[in-house]
XYZ file of C-alpha atoms in Angstrom:
181
model
C 41.135 44.724 90.536
C 37.426 45.396 90.364
C 35.662 47.497 87.756
C 35.184 51.163 88.619
C 31.461 51.974 88.781
C 30.679 55.559 89.742
C 27.629 57.817 89.987
C 27.776 61.242 88.364
C 25.462 64.185 89.071
C 23.026 61.953 90.926
C 22.808 59.269 88.215
C 24.197 55.829 88.933
C 24.907 52.987 86.532
C 22.179 50.323 86.377
C 23.707 46.945 85.630
C 21.674 43.751 85.285
C 22.762 40.999 87.692
C 23.657 38.665 84.808
C 25.864 41.218 82.997
C 29.646 40.855 83.057
C 31.699 43.950 83.814
C 35.377 43.033 83.592
C 37.982 44.153 86.085
C 39.496 47.421 84.910
C 36.362 48.600 83.094
C 35.100 52.067 84.047
C 31.336 52.757 84.090
C 30.310 56.316 84.984
C 26.928 58.034 85.319
C 23.704 57.338 83.443
C 24.612 53.903 82.052
C 22.216 50.981 81.675
C 23.591 47.513 80.924
C 21.140 44.749 80.052
C 20.873 41.047 80.825
C 23.791 38.864 79.726
C 25.580 41.890 78.243
C 29.327 42.256 78.706
C 31.751 45.153 79.029
C 35.302 43.889 78.741
C 38.728 44.746 80.140
C 39.859 48.338 79.774
C 36.579 49.757 78.472
C 35.328 53.191 79.474
C 31.612 54.048 79.346
C 31.276 57.685 80.451
C 27.686 58.956 80.536
C 28.205 62.298 82.197
C 26.115 64.585 79.955
C 23.734 62.068 78.362
C 22.978 58.350 78.684
C 24.497 55.101 77.462
C 22.463 51.928 76.971
C 23.972 48.501 76.268
C 21.197 46.061 75.381
C 20.784 42.436 76.384
C 23.433 40.014 75.148
C 25.486 42.788 73.548
C 29.196 43.052 74.149
C 31.567 45.980 74.257
C 35.010 44.484 73.794
C 38.380 45.315 75.326
C 39.626 48.889 75.179
C 36.478 50.439 73.698
C 35.452 53.954 74.705
C 31.810 55.081 74.722
C 31.023 58.728 75.354
C 27.953 60.869 74.816
C 27.162 64.233 73.284
C 25.813 66.829 75.720
C 22.037 66.445 76.008
C 21.608 70.050 77.220
C 22.912 71.235 73.841
C 20.778 68.814 71.810
C 23.399 66.076 71.813
C 22.824 62.388 71.464
C 23.288 59.341 73.727
C 25.089 56.114 72.876
C 22.418 53.485 72.255
C 23.536 49.905 71.696
C 20.663 47.528 70.972
C 20.430 43.827 71.759
C 22.783 41.184 70.328
C 25.336 43.744 69.130
C 29.042 43.079 68.682
C 31.360 46.018 69.307
C 34.927 44.950 68.540
C 38.113 45.694 70.452
C 39.372 49.279 70.776
C 36.396 51.072 69.198
C 35.317 54.672 69.748
C 31.551 55.235 69.978
C 30.406 58.821 70.501
C 26.743 59.874 70.591
C 25.686 57.177 68.119
C 23.212 54.308 67.726
C 23.989 50.669 66.977
C 20.672 48.903 66.425
C 19.990 45.333 67.563
C 22.038 42.830 65.578
C 24.480 45.481 64.329
C 28.230 44.960 64.112
C 31.163 47.324 64.716
C 34.580 45.954 63.730
C 37.772 46.366 65.752
C 39.231 49.878 66.060
C 36.270 51.458 64.252
C 35.007 54.940 65.114
C 31.311 55.906 65.062
C 30.473 59.572 65.651
C 27.502 61.708 66.714
C 24.075 60.839 65.320
C 25.494 58.056 63.140
C 23.444 54.857 62.990
C 24.342 51.269 62.208
C 21.055 49.585 61.430
C 20.068 46.095 62.522
C 22.075 43.732 60.320
C 24.446 46.511 59.191
C 28.202 45.965 59.447
C 30.995 48.505 59.916
C 34.407 47.056 59.031
C 37.467 47.066 61.266
C 39.290 50.392 61.288
C 36.427 52.276 59.628
C 35.512 55.890 60.414
C 31.753 56.564 60.300
C 31.275 60.315 60.458
C 28.415 62.328 61.942
C 24.866 61.529 60.816
C 25.896 58.706 58.434
C 23.776 55.558 58.327
C 24.911 51.987 57.595
C 21.801 50.264 56.208
C 20.784 46.724 57.069
C 22.469 44.176 54.840
C 25.432 46.376 53.912
C 29.142 46.339 54.787
C 30.756 49.750 55.104
C 34.443 50.485 55.573
C 37.218 52.999 55.017
C 38.065 56.504 56.194
C 35.565 58.001 55.757
C 33.341 54.932 55.689
C 31.331 54.187 52.576
C 29.472 51.187 51.246
C 31.834 48.412 50.230
C 29.280 45.779 49.274
C 26.057 44.024 50.203
C 26.425 41.311 52.811
C 26.498 37.779 51.482
C 23.843 35.288 52.477
C 24.245 34.396 56.163
C 26.749 37.165 56.969
C 24.009 39.250 58.573
C 23.642 36.503 61.213
C 27.311 36.737 62.260
C 26.597 39.411 64.868
C 23.920 37.242 66.483
C 26.237 34.228 66.555
C 29.065 36.342 67.938
C 26.820 37.816 70.617
C 25.807 34.314 71.735
C 29.490 33.329 71.866
C 30.310 36.328 74.064
C 27.486 35.545 76.502
C 29.134 32.194 77.173
C 32.645 33.689 77.163
C 31.532 36.242 79.776
C 30.146 33.474 82.002
C 33.496 31.705 81.895
C 35.338 34.903 82.827
C 32.910 35.555 85.705
C 33.567 32.035 87.025
C 37.342 32.399 86.722
C 37.275 35.756 88.540
C 35.014 34.358 91.289
C 37.488 31.512 91.831
C 40.372 33.946 92.355
C 38.350 35.793 95.018
C 37.456 32.704 97.047
């Protein structure tokens, strides 16, 4: 099974040659995926009324859904910077995750919310509209609120994780290529 990559209203996904798009992922419309980025099994990135950007070396892990808020009504895109970790089964809607940000598994991030570079959103958290997770802070809960400041070195975990996923994606690309030959 190949990924599903579809144009929508004249806008086609733009995917860097080194990016990994897993079989079963669905990429629709105005989506840009950077170098060495990865979109994993079962993800849906639907940019039908605004755009989605996944920066270099960032990963969007299994089962995550990214959708946008309608630009014609002042809505916001999904912007994922470089070296970002987005955990399994997340929901990102019209939000921004700055470079080096972290979104834990099964977290939800809504319209106009921002996770700053070096900001962490815990697994299962719900970050509501227009909230901001500052750099160096860990937020969690429903609704999300500040839990604590990050400990020394924790802010580098997203960068280390992103580097891990670049290599993991290469291994998956090789394994998939072997099954096709």
